[in-house]
Amino acid sequence: MTPEDRILQLNQENAQLKQKVSELSEFIENASMPLHWVNGEGIIVWANKAELELLGYEKEEYIGAKIQDFHQDQDTIAEILQLLGDNERVNDYPAVLKCKDGSLRHVIINSSALIKNGEFVHSMCFTKDVTAAMLAEERKNKLTVLLEEKEERLRLAMAATGLGTWDWDSESNMVYLSERSKDILGIGTDAIYADNLLDIVHVDDRSSVFEPVKQLSDSSSDGHFEFTGRIVKNHRYSTAWVKVQGAAYFSDGKRSRRIIGTIMDITDQKKAIAKSAEMAAIVNSSYDAIIGKTLAGIITSWNDAAEKLFGYRSSEIIGRSILTLIPEDRQQEEDYILAQMRRGESIKHFETVRRTKSGKLIDLSLTISPIKNEGGEIIGVSKIARDITEKKQEERRKNAFISMASHELKTPLTSVLLSAQLMQKHVEKFGQIGSTVGQKIEIQVKKMMGMIQDFLSMAEVEGGKLQLHKSCFQLASLMEECKHDFDTVSTNHKIEMTCDASIEIFADRNKIGQVLTNLLGNAIKYSSSGGTVTIGCKKVGNRVRIYVRDEGIGIDKHHQNKLFQPFYRVDNLNTTTISGFGIGLYLVAEILRSHNSRIQVESVKDKGSTFYFELLEHGCPKKGIL
């Protein structure tokens, strides 16, 4: 080949090479994969169209700028440049690039370095946009979190309601159970064959569960399943009521593939319903009238006995005020009753009078209790009314008889007392023996007269006829009289009196004397071994405290609140030989209540007791003032 031919050939080959380089440059420039080069100072020296379009920059804005300016995370680009400077490849390195419009692009970077003569010339970097995939992953993660939160809320809600869940796979015939379902059914395994599960249904309830299950195989059914019945669990030792609900999911063949549902233990509800029905039967069959009402006094329930007692049918009275049944002069009792109910306090054996539909007044004994909901909130009132009209009439007849008999006994006893006093006065006529006998007769007659007075007072109290005849008198004088009466009765005891002679009170002298006589009598009776009995008074502010103290057997704490009930007596070995009817302290309490006072006791076992009460000192008109 001649030199000329060789030069021609080289020129042709050079032209072809330039053509290929031009084509390759155009291919890279227009490639869909974003590409760029960065020199050793981190300056962008070249970028193709895809790179510029990815970030939204013009070539003049991008080429010549620092690559760090386009990275969101400076640590990331610093590490990439370090790897390239060490001539290491960068493979699938995640990064976040900043676009011109302010948005961010998630990318994967693959890069290597061009090294010539041991010197770093520039990087060759491929940028893969994975923003869509990252956003999709973020959405997926958010949805996963939301799903987990919803599942947790559902789990908590089901736990709060006591629901268990189950999943019946008809292909395998296995029923998969939640922890709560296992607990309700008394089963220890997570899954059980459906046939074995149906075996624990109570034999009397199996027909009611088999038919709904059978219908689920029919595609014409709505796919819903419900069963309420009994199961036998824990090796047939216990029975529970359950409510089961489910829904069937059908395959393309219209055959149920899965049945998913819930189970709830309703044993307590069933017991509550049975108890409620039992209570309703008891209420309706009760001989006592049982009435329910709101805290505003509106009647809400009315049993058959209430209809018979008051004459109103339930349809006539429910929704009306309880004041319909209360006479006008007793309607203030309702305020007292409702105040007690709002405080959560019951009222037992409250004797009163109520009015029937016909207008007839009847004597009743009421037992009233607050009705509370599960949270302990008072939502109403239950009232049991017992007709005590016959009992009251019997009491009135009894009190009339006692009053008559007492008055009839008083006359001969007064004559006996006068005779006994004459025997003591005229020693020269009756002799010393007659005087001594007269003294003993006087003591016993006074005891009898005291008992008769107590019976009369008891009849007055029970008949609501206790009358007071108040006057102004010296308290010390009355105490001295009472002391004198008992000085002659008891020789074992030393009776002391301490009271300021100037103290005057305005009260019923005879009734307060009866109070002191009862307290002194008890002090002596319950101090059988003797000792000192003190009757006294002292000023406490504008009141006078009156007390009787003994050194006797004392009273146990649990007896002290009952002492003032009628006919109550303390029964123990120390009191078996002590006589009494148990009416003295009851009368004391009632007499003092009519004086707007109350009897109180302080006592220590085997140490003694102190009974005391207070009366107002004021109220006595001054001498010389009209």
PDB file of C-alpha atoms in Angstrom, residues 1-13:
ATOM      1  CA  MET A   1       0.000   0.000   0.000  1.00  0.00           C
ATOM      2  CA  THR A   2       1.332   3.330  -1.033  1.00  0.00           C
ATOM      3  CA  PRO A   3       1.663   6.114   1.521  1.00  0.00           C
ATOM      4  CA  GLU A   4      -1.112   7.967  -0.186  1.00  0.00           C
ATOM      5  CA  ASP A   5      -3.420   4.963   0.167  1.00  0.00           C
ATOM      6  CA  ARG A   6      -2.402   4.565   3.826  1.00  0.00           C
ATOM      7  CA  ILE A   7      -3.220   8.245   4.564  1.00  0.00           C
ATOM      8  CA  LEU A   8      -6.573   7.873   2.814  1.00  0.00           C
ATOM      9  CA  GLN A   9      -7.416   4.769   4.860  1.00  0.00           C
ATOM     10  CA  LEU A  10      -6.506   6.505   8.139  1.00  0.00           C
ATOM     11  CA  ASN A  11      -8.614   9.511   7.204  1.00  0.00           C
ATOM     12  CA  GLN A  12     -11.574   7.213   6.522  1.00  0.00           C
ATOM     13  CA  GLU A  13     -11.114   5.342   9.805  1.00  0.00           C
TER      14      GLU A  13
END
